[in-house]
Coordinates of C-alpha atoms and ligand atoms in Angstrom, one line a residue:
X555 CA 54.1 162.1 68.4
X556 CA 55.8 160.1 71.1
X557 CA 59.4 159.1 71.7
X558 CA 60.1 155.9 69.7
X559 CA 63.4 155.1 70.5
X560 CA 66.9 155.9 71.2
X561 CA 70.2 155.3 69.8
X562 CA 73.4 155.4 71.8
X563 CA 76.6 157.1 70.8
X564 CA 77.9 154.4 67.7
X565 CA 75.3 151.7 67.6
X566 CA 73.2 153.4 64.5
X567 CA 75.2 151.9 61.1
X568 CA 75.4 153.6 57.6
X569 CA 74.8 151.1 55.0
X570 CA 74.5 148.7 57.8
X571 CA 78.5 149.3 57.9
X572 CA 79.7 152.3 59.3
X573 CA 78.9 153.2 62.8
X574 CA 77.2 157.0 63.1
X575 CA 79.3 158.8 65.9
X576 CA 75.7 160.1 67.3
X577 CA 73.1 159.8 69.5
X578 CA 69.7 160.4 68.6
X579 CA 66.1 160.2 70.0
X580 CA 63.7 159.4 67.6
X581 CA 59.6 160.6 67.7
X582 CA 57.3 159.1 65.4
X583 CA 53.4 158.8 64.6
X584 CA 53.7 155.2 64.4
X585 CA 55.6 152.9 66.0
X586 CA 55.4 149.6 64.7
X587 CA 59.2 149.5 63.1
X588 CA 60.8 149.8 66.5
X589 CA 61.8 148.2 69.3
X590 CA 61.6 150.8 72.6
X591 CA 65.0 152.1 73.9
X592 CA 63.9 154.7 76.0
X593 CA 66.5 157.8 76.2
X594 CA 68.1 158.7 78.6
X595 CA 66.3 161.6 80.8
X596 CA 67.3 165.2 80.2
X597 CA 67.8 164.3 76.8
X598 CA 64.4 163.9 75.8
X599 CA 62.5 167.1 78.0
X600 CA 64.8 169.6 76.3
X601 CA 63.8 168.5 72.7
X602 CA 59.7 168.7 73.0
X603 CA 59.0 172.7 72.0
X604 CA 61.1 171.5 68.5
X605 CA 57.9 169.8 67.2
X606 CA 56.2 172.6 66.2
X607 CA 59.1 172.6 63.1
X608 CA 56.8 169.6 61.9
X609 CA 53.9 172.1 61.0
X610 CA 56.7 173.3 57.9
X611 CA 56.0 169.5 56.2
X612 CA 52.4 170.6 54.4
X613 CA 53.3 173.5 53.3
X614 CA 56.9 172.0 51.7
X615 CA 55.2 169.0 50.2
X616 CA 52.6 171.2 48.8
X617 CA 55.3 174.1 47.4
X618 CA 57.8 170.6 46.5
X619 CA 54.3 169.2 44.4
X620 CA 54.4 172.2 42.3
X621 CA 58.1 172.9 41.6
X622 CA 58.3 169.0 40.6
X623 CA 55.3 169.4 38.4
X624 CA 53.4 166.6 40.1
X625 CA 50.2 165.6 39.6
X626 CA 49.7 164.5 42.6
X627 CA 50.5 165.6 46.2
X628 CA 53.3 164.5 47.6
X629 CA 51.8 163.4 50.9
X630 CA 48.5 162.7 52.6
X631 CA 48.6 158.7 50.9
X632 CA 48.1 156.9 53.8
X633 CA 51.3 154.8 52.8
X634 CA 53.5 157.7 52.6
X635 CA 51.7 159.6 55.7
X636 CA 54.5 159.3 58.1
X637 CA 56.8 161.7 60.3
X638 CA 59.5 161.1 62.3
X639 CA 61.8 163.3 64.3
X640 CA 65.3 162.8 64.6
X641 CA 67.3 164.7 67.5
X642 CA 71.2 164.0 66.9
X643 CA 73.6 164.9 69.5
X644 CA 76.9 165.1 67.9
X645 CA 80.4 165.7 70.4
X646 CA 83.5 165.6 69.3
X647 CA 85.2 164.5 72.9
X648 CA 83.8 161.1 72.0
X649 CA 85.1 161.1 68.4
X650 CA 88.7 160.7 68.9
X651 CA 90.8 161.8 66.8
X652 CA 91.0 159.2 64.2
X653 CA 87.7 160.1 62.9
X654 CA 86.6 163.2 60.3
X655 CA 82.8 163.0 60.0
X656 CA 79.9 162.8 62.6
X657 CA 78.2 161.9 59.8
X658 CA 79.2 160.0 57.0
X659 CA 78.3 160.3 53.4
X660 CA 74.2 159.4 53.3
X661 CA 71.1 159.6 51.6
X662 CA 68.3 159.9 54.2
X663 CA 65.2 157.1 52.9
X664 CA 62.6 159.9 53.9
X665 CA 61.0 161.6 50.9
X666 CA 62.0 164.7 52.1
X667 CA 64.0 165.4 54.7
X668 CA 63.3 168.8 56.7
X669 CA 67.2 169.8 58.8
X670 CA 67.4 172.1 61.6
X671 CA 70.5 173.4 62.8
X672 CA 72.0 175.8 65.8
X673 CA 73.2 178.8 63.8
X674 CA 76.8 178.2 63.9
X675 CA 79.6 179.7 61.4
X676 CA 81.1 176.4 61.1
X677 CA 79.3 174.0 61.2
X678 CA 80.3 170.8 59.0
X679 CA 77.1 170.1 56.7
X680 CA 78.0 169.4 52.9
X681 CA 76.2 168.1 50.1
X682 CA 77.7 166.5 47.5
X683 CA 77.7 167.9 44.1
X684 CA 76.4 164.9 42.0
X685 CA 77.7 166.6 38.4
X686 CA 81.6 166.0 39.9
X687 CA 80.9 162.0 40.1
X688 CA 79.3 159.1 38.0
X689 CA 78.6 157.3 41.1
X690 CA 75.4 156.2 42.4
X691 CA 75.8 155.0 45.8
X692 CA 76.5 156.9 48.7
X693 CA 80.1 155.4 49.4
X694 CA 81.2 156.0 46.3
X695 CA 80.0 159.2 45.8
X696 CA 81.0 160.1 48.8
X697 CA 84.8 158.7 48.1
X698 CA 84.6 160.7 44.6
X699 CA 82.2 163.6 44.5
X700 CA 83.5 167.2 45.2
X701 CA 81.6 168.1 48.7
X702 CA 79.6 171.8 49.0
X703 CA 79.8 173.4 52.3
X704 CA 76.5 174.6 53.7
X705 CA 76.5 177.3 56.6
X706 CA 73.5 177.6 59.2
X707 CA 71.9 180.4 58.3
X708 CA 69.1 182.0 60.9
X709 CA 65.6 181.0 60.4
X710 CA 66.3 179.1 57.5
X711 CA 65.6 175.7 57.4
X712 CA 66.9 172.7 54.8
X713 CA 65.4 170.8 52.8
X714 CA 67.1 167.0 51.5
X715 CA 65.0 165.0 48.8
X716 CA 65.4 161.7 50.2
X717 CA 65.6 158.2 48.2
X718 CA 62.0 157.3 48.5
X719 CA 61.6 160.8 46.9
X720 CA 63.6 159.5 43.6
X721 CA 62.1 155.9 43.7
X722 CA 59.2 157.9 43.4
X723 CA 60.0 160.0 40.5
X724 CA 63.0 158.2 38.8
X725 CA 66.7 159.8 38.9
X726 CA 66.2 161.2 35.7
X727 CA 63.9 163.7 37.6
X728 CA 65.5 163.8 41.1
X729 CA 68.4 162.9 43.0
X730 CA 68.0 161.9 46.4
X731 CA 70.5 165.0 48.6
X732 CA 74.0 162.8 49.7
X733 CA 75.1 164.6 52.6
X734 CA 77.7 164.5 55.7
X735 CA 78.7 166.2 58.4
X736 CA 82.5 167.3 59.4
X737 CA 83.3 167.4 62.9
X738 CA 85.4 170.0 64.1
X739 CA 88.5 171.2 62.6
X740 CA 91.7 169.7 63.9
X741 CA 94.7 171.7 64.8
X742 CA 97.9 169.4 64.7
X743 CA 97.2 166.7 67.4
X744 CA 94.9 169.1 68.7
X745 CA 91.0 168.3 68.7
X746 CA 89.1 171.4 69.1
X747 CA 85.8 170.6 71.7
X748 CA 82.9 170.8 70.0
X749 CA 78.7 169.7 70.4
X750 CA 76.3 169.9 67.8
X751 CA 72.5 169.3 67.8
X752 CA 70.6 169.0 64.7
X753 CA 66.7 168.4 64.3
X754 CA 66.3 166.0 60.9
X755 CA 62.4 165.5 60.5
X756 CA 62.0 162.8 58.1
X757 CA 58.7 163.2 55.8
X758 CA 57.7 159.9 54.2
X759 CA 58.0 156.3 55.3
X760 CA 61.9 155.7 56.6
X761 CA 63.6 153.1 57.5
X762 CA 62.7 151.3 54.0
Ligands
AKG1286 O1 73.1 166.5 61.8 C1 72.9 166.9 60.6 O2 73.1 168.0 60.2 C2 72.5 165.8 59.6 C3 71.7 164.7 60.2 C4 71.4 163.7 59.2 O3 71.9 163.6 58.1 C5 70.4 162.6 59.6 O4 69.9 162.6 60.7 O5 70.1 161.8 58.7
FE2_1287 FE1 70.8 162.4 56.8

């Protein structure tokens, strides 16, 4: 894997709307979608010994095949053979106060979705529970759906089916994971300082 690009603090867009308040260094195997932004150094060298997390995607897609009943695997198709590593820096000193989520509501357009997080008591993942909503989209459900909070738990890792995952299969069979993250919790005026890193290795072709 090499480093195949960098996003600065607000210039990634959900739905090609709202800005992420992030900044991420993406690896990938191929990098034919990009255009190089090289990161910032002393991001990047601190990041490298995480890779080894990518050696979890064959054995999930294998243990995914089964529990989804599939015929076939879920990856090795050259068209759906591709990895990418997201590193997100998330701090809430750049947030101002104005804003709730580092993360707004998403799908990720992975198949699967493999998230890492520092074990932390609080620390702001939800998925939405899709029985509370008739919404599809990610805005909507993430205006109407009732949210789930999920602690970091040590040496566990998550796993988010991802949209190509239900194109795949059809909704009827899965539901690609909406998620967000919360920043912080606010006391009165008061924003509490807070960084978060999280490791998102996207299985599948993204970006589509
Ligand atoms: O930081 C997280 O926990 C989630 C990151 C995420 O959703 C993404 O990178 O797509
Ligand atoms: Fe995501």
């Amino acid at each position: 894997m090499r480093t195949s690009g960098y996003s600065a603090f607000d210039t990634e867009r959900v739905r090609g709307k709202t800005p992420f308040p992030k900044e991420t260094v993406y690896y990938t195997k191929s990098v034919d979608n990009y255009h190089y932004h090289p990161p910032p150094s002393g991001f990047q060298s601190s990041v490298e010994e995480f890779q080894h997390w990518a050696n979890l995607r064959s054995p999930l897609s294998g243990i995914l095949s089964t529990i989804l009943d599939m015929t076939e695997p879920l990856l090795g198709m050259p068209s759906l053979d591709h990895e990418s590593l997201g590193v997100n820096f998330y701090d809430s000193d750049k947030l101002g106060c104005d804003r709730v989520y580092f993360s707004p509501a998403h799908m990720d357009s992975s198949i699967f979705t493999i998230l890492i997080r520092a074990t932390e008591a609080c620390d702001g993942l939800e998925i939405a529970d899709l029985s509370t909503t008739e919404k599809l989209g990610s805005e909507g459900i993430g205006l109407d759906a009732s949210f789930i909070s999920v602690p970091a738990v040590p040496d566990e890792v998550i796993v988010m089916a991802g949209t190509r995952l239900q194109r795949l299969l059809g909704k009827g069979k899965v539901r690609a994971c909406v998620h967000r993250v919360r920043s912080p919790m606010k006391t009165g005026n008061m924003c509490i300082a807070n960084e978060r890193l999280s490791l998102a290795i996207f299985c599948g072709p993204p970006f589509k």
